[in-house]
Backbone as a ProteinNet text record, in pm:
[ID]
protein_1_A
[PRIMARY]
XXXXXXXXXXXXXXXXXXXXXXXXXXXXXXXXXXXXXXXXXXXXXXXXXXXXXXXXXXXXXXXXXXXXXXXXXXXXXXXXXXXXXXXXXXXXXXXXX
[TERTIARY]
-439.2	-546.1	-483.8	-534.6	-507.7	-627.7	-557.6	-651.3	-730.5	-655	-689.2	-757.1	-770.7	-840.8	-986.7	-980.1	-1093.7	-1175.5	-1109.4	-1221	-1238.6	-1194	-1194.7	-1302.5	-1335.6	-1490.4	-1619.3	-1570.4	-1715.1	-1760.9	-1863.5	-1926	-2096.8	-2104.3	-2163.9	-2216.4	-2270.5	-2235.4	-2186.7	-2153.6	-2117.9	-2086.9	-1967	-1877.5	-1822.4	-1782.8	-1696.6	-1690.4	-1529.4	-1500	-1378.1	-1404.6	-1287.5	-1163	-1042.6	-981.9	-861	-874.4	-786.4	-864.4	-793.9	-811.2	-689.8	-568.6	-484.7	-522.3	-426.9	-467.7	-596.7	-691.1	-803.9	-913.1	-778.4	-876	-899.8	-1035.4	-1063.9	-953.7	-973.8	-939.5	-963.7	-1036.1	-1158.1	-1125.8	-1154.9	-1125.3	-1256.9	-1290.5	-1417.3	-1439.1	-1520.7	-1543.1	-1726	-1645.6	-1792.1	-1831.2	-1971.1	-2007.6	-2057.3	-2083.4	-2231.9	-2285.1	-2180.9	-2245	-2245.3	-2315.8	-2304.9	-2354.4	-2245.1	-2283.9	-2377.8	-2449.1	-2484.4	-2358.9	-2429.3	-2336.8	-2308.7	-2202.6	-2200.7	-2059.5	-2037.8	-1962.8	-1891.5	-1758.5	-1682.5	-1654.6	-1705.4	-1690.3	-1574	-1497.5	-1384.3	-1232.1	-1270	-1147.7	-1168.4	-1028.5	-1000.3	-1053.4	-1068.9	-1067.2	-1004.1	-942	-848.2	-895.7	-892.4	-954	-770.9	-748.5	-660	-690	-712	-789	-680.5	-765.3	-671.9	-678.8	-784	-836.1	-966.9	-974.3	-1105.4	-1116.9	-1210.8	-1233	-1333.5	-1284	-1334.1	-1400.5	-1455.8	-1546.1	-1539.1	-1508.6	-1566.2	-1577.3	-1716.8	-1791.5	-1790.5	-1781.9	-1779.5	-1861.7	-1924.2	-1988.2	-1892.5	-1760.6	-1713.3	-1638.6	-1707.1	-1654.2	-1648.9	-1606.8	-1599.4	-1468.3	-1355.3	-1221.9	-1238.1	-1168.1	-1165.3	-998.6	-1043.4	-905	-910.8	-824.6	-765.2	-658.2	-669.1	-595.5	-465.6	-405.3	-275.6	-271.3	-406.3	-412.5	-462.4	-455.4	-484.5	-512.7	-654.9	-728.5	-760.3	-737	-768.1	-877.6	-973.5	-1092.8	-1066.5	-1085.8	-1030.3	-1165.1	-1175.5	-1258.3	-1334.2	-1503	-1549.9	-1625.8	-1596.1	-1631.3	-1757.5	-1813.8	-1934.9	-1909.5	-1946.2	-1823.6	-1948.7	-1898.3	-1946.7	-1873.9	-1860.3	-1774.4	-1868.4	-1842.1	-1927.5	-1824.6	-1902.4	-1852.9	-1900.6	-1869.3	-1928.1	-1841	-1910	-1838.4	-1822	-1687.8	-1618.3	-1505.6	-1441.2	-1388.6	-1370.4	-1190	-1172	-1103	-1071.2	-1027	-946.8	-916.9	-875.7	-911.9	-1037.9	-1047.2	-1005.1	-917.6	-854.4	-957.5	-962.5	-1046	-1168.6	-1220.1	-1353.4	-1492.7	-1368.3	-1501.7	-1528.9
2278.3	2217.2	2124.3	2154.5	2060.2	1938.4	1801.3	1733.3	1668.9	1681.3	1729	1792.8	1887.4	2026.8	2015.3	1944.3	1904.8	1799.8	1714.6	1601.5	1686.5	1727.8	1797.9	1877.9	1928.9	1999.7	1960.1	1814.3	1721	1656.1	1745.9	1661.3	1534.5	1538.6	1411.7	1305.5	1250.4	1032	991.2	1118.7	1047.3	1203.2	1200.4	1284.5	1266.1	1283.5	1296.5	1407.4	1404.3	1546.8	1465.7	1526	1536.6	1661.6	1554.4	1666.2	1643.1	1570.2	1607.3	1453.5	1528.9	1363.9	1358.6	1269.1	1282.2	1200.9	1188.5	1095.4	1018	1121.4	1089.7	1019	988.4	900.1	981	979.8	1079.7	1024	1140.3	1113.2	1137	1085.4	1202.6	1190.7	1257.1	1225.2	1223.5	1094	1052.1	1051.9	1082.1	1017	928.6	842.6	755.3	749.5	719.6	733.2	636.2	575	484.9	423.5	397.6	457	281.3	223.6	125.4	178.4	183.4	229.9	108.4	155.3	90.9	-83.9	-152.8	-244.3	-190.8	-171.4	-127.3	-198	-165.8	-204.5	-107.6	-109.3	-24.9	-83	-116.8	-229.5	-174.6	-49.3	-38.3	18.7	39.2	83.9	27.6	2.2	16.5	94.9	48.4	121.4	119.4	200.8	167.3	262.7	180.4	244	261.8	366.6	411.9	447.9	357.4	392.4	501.2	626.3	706.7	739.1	634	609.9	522.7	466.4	415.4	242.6	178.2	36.8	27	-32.4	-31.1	-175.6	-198.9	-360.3	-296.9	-445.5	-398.3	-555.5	-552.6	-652.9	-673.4	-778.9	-828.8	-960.5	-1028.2	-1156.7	-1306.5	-1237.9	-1402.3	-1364.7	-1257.9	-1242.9	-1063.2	-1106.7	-963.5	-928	-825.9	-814.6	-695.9	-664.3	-573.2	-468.6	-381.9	-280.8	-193.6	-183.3	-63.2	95.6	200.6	245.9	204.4	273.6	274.8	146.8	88.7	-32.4	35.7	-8.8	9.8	-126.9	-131.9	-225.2	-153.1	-222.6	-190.7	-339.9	-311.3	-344.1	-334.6	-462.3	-438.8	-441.7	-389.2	-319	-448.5	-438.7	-541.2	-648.7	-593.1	-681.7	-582.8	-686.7	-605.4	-569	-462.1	-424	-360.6	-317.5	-195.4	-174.5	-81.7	-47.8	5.3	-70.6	-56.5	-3.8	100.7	130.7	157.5	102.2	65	167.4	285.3	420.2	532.4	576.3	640.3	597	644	599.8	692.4	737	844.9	811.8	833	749.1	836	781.5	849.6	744.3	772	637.1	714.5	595.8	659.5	580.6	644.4	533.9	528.5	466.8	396	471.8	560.8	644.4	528.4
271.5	348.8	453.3	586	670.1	717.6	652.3	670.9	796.8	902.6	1030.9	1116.8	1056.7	1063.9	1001.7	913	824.1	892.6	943	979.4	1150.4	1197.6	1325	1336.6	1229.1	1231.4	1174.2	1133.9	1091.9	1217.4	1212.8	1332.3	1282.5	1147	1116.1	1137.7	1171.6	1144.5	1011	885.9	731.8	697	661.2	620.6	519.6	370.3	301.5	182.1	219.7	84.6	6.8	-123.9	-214.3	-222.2	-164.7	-145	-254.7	-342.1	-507	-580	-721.8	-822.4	-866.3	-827.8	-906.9	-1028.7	-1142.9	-1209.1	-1215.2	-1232.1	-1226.6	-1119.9	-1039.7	-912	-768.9	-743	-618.8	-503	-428.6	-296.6	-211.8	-87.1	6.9	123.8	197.5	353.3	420.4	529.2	525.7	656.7	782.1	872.1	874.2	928.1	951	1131.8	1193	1285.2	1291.8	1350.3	1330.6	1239	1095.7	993.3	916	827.6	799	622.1	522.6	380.5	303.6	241.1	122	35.4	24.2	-45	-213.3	-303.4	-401.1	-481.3	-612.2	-658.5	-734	-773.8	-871.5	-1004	-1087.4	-1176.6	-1272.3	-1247.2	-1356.1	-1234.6	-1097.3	-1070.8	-881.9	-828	-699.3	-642.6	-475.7	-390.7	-255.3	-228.7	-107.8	28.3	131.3	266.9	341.8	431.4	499.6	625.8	711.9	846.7	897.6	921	1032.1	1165.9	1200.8	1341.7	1364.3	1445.5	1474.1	1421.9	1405.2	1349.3	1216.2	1102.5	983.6	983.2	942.4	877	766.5	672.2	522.4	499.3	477.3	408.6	296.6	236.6	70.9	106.5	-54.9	-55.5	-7.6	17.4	58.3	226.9	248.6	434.1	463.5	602.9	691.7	711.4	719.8	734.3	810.9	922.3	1003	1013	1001.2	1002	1110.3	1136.8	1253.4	1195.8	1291.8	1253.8	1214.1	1097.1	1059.4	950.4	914.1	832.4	713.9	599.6	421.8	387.4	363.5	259.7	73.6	33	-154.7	-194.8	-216	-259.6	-385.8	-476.9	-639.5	-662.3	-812.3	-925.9	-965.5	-929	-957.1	-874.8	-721.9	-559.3	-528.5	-443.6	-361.2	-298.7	-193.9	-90.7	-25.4	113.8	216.8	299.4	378.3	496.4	611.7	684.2	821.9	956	989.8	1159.4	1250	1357.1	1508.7	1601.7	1608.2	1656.5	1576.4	1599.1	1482.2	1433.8	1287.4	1251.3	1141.5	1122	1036.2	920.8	815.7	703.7	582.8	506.5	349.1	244.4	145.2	42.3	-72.4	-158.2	-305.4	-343.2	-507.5	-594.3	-576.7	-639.1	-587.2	-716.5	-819.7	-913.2	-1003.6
[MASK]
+++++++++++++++++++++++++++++++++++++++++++++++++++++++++++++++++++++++++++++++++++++++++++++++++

């Protein structure tokens, strides 16, 4: 699978696939548009964002943190979280089942 190839033909505002579990933890390749998720929590495992383009927000109850491509945020097991984007914005999240 080319993951490239994959987000190249999502044409969406909310895209995501699972493209393995290692060790039990998903791994998806995501594009967001416009897209502002739901606030939610993982109450037993991480989650890590891998911007592979574009600008990430990810909101939690004690602030806003902004990522760019080529940046990795991990959201520990247990936070409120959302990820917001203003455009597009292409990604890889581990974790997060």
């Amino acid at each position: 699978m080319n993951i490239f190839e994959e987000i190249k033909q999502s044409g969406d505002s909310w895209f995501s696939k699972i493209i393995g579990e290692p060790n039990g933890s998903p791994v998806a390749i995501r594009v967001m548009n416009n897209v502002t998720a739901p606030f939610h929590t993982h109450e037993t495992t991480d989650e890590m964002f891998i911007v592979l383009s574009g600008k990430v927000f990810i909101d939690t109850d004690i602030g806003i943190q902004e990522f760019t491509s080529g940046q990795a945020h991990t959201v520990p097991a247990g936070t409120r979280h959302r990820a917001r984007v203003e455009g597009r914005a292409e990604l890889i999240i581990i974790g997060g089942n």
